[in-house]
């Protein structure tokens, strides 16, 4: 069987470090073309991964190369237009997270997928980790009983990505750590819980580090934009009575970087802390904690990219579906609205 003809749009950090590195090792894929709006970046990626064709315009690449599979690893505001263009060109698309900037844009990507008959998967690599797969199977087996509350977060002491670039420019990123880091852990928490329907969100955002260390326009003469939050906190209520408490930051005066998911169940609790799983139970009145020995992780994106080509070949629905990303974007969007209004926001049914 001929290999899948592969191309990529956006050859920056995730494009090279995750997509090109993983697909280059995928025996079912031949890397045909790369595209980056900056010619030097496209050429550098082409040299590094031994690819003949380098483009600066993704429409031209899609027209010329007749690709089967395309990755989109651009700044967030390019995800929807590039994904839709690739679907319309007859390609399966593996688009980075967050799917896009708003629920309406994610819906437009889902509609384009449905019209094209091709597959669209979002790069939610945390779903493919051994800890998430274990937790999902454990919850699906009923081992926690009823999950009535959950907590998730990812906090950094100092970790604002590309300060002054697209990450900190709301029109291009859609927001700060809530959309950047939160999309991973809100997603994986909802995935493990089986996607209950969110009904209201209350939250607050803070921006306290815009003029802080390494980004002081007055002192440095630097003119980049910083119009996003650096801390977001929130509380989600679901239609099944369950609640979710969340916090995401790029910069806070805390001990050190920390990520977690905690599930409170009637039969047991489950905590994922920096990728380690602990289960909390009670045996005849005695607390019983257990730590499953999970298989070692493969490289960043490796399991995800292998899964995607298998879905294409066997016509299976990918694990990280864009339809579910609409719900995650609804939560993120409602939290930003709640922060603006200083009030709880309802998510429309
Ligand atoms: N899944 C993960 O763990 C993970 C980690 C990092 C980043 N990401 C996501 O990957 C995406 C890219 O992030 P990054 O850190 O690689 O950013 P980056 O800035 O390093 O790379 C983005 C690249 O896209 C290029 N680009 C911009 N507009 C383009 C266009 N119209 N056509 C072609 N190329 C264009 C830029 O020149 C740049 O080289 C983001 O959506 C980010 O959220 C995901």
Coordinates of N, CA, C and O and ligand atoms in Angstrom, one line a residue, residues 9-15 18 35-38 41 58 73-76 78-79 96-98 123 125 166-167 180 184 300, ligand 1:
X9 N 1.8 22.5 8.0 CA 1.6 24.0 7.9 C 2.0 24.5 9.3 O 1.4 24.3 10.3
X10 N 3.2 25.2 9.3 CA 3.7 25.8 10.6 C 4.8 24.9 11.1 O 4.6 23.8 11.6
X11 N 6.1 25.3 10.9 CA 7.2 24.5 11.3 C 8.0 25.1 12.5 O 9.2 25.2 12.4
X12 N 7.2 25.6 13.5 CA 7.9 26.1 14.7 C 8.1 25.0 15.7 O 8.4 23.9 15.3
X13 N 8.0 25.4 17.0 CA 8.3 24.4 18.1 C 7.5 23.1 18.0 O 8.1 22.0 17.9
X14 N 6.2 23.2 18.0 CA 5.3 22.0 18.0 C 5.4 21.3 16.6 O 5.4 20.1 16.5
X15 N 5.5 22.1 15.6 CA 5.5 21.6 14.2 C 6.7 20.7 14.0 O 6.6 19.5 13.5
X18 N 7.1 18.0 17.6 CA 6.1 17.0 17.8 C 5.7 16.3 16.5 O 6.0 15.2 16.3
X35 N 5.4 23.8 5.1 CA 5.1 25.2 4.8 C 5.2 26.0 6.1 O 4.7 25.6 7.1
X36 N 5.9 27.1 5.9 CA 5.8 28.1 7.0 C 5.8 29.5 6.4 O 6.5 29.7 5.3
X37 N 5.1 30.4 7.0 CA 4.9 31.7 6.4 C 6.3 32.4 6.3 O 6.5 33.3 5.5
X38 N 7.2 32.0 7.2 CA 8.6 32.5 7.2 C 9.5 31.5 6.4 O 9.7 30.4 6.8
X41 N 12.3 29.5 8.0 CA 11.8 28.4 8.9 C 11.4 27.2 8.0 O 11.6 26.1 8.4
X58 N 0.2 28.1 2.3 CA -0.4 26.8 2.5 C -1.3 26.4 1.3 O -1.5 25.3 0.9
X73 N 0.1 23.4 12.6 CA 0.8 23.7 13.9 C 1.3 25.1 13.9 O 2.4 25.5 14.1
X74 N 0.3 26.0 13.6 CA 0.5 27.4 13.5 C 0.0 28.1 14.8 O -0.6 27.4 15.6
X75 N 0.2 29.4 14.9 CA -0.5 30.1 16.0 C -2.0 29.8 15.9 O -2.6 29.6 14.8
X76 N -2.7 30.0 17.0 CA -4.1 29.5 17.1 C -5.1 30.1 16.1 O -6.0 29.4 15.7
X78 N -4.7 30.8 13.1 CA -4.6 30.2 11.8 C -5.2 28.8 11.7 O -5.5 28.2 10.7
X79 N -5.5 28.2 12.9 CA -6.0 26.8 12.9 C -7.2 26.6 12.1 O -7.3 25.7 11.2
X96 N -3.2 21.2 15.7 CA -2.8 21.4 17.1 C -3.9 22.0 18.0 O -4.9 22.5 17.5
X97 N -3.8 21.9 19.3 CA -4.7 22.4 20.3 C -4.3 23.9 20.5 O -3.1 24.3 20.2
X98 N -5.2 24.8 21.0 CA -6.6 24.6 21.1 C -7.2 24.5 19.6 O -6.6 25.2 18.7
X123 N -4.7 18.0 18.4 CA -3.5 17.5 19.0 C -3.5 17.5 20.5 O -2.6 18.2 21.2
X125 N -2.4 15.9 23.1 CA -1.5 14.7 23.4 C -1.7 14.1 24.8 O -1.4 13.0 25.0
X166 N 2.9 36.0 19.5 CA 1.5 35.6 19.3 C 0.9 35.0 20.5 O -0.3 35.2 20.7
X167 N 1.6 34.3 21.3 CA 1.0 33.7 22.5 C 0.4 34.7 23.5 O -0.6 34.5 24.1
X180 N -4.2 28.1 26.6 CA -3.0 27.4 26.2 C -2.8 26.1 27.0 O -2.6 25.0 26.4
X184 N -5.6 21.7 27.6 CA -5.1 20.3 27.8 C -5.8 19.6 29.0 O -6.3 18.5 28.9
X300 N 7.0 12.7 22.7 CA 6.0 13.7 22.6 C 5.2 13.6 21.2 O 5.8 13.8 20.2
Ligands
LIG1 N1 0.3 19.9 22.1 C1 1.2 20.5 22.7 O1 1.8 20.0 23.7 C2 1.7 21.8 22.2 C3 2.9 22.4 22.6 C4 3.3 23.6 22.1 C5 2.5 24.2 21.2 N2 1.3 23.7 20.8 C6 0.4 24.4 19.8 O2 1.1 24.3 18.5 C7 0.8 25.5 17.8 C8 2.1 26.2 17.5 O3 2.8 26.5 18.7 P1 4.4 26.7 18.6 O4 4.8 26.7 20.0 O5 5.0 25.7 17.7 O6 4.5 28.1 18.0 P2 5.7 28.7 17.1 O7 5.5 30.2 17.1 O8 7.0 28.1 17.5 O9 5.4 28.1 15.6 C9 4.3 28.5 14.8 C10 4.8 28.6 13.4 O10 3.7 28.8 12.5 C11 4.2 29.7 11.5 N3 3.0 30.4 10.9 C12 2.3 31.5 11.3 N4 1.3 31.8 10.5 C13 1.4 30.9 9.5 C14 0.7 30.7 8.3 N5 -0.4 31.4 7.9 N6 1.1 29.7 7.4 C15 2.1 28.9 7.7 N7 2.9 29.0 8.8 C16 2.5 30.0 9.7 C17 5.1 30.6 12.2 O11 6.0 31.4 11.4 C18 5.9 29.7 13.2 O12 7.0 29.1 12.6 C19 -0.1 26.4 18.8 O13 -1.4 26.2 18.4 C20 0.2 25.8 20.2 O14 -0.9 26.0 21.0 C21 0.9 22.5 21.3

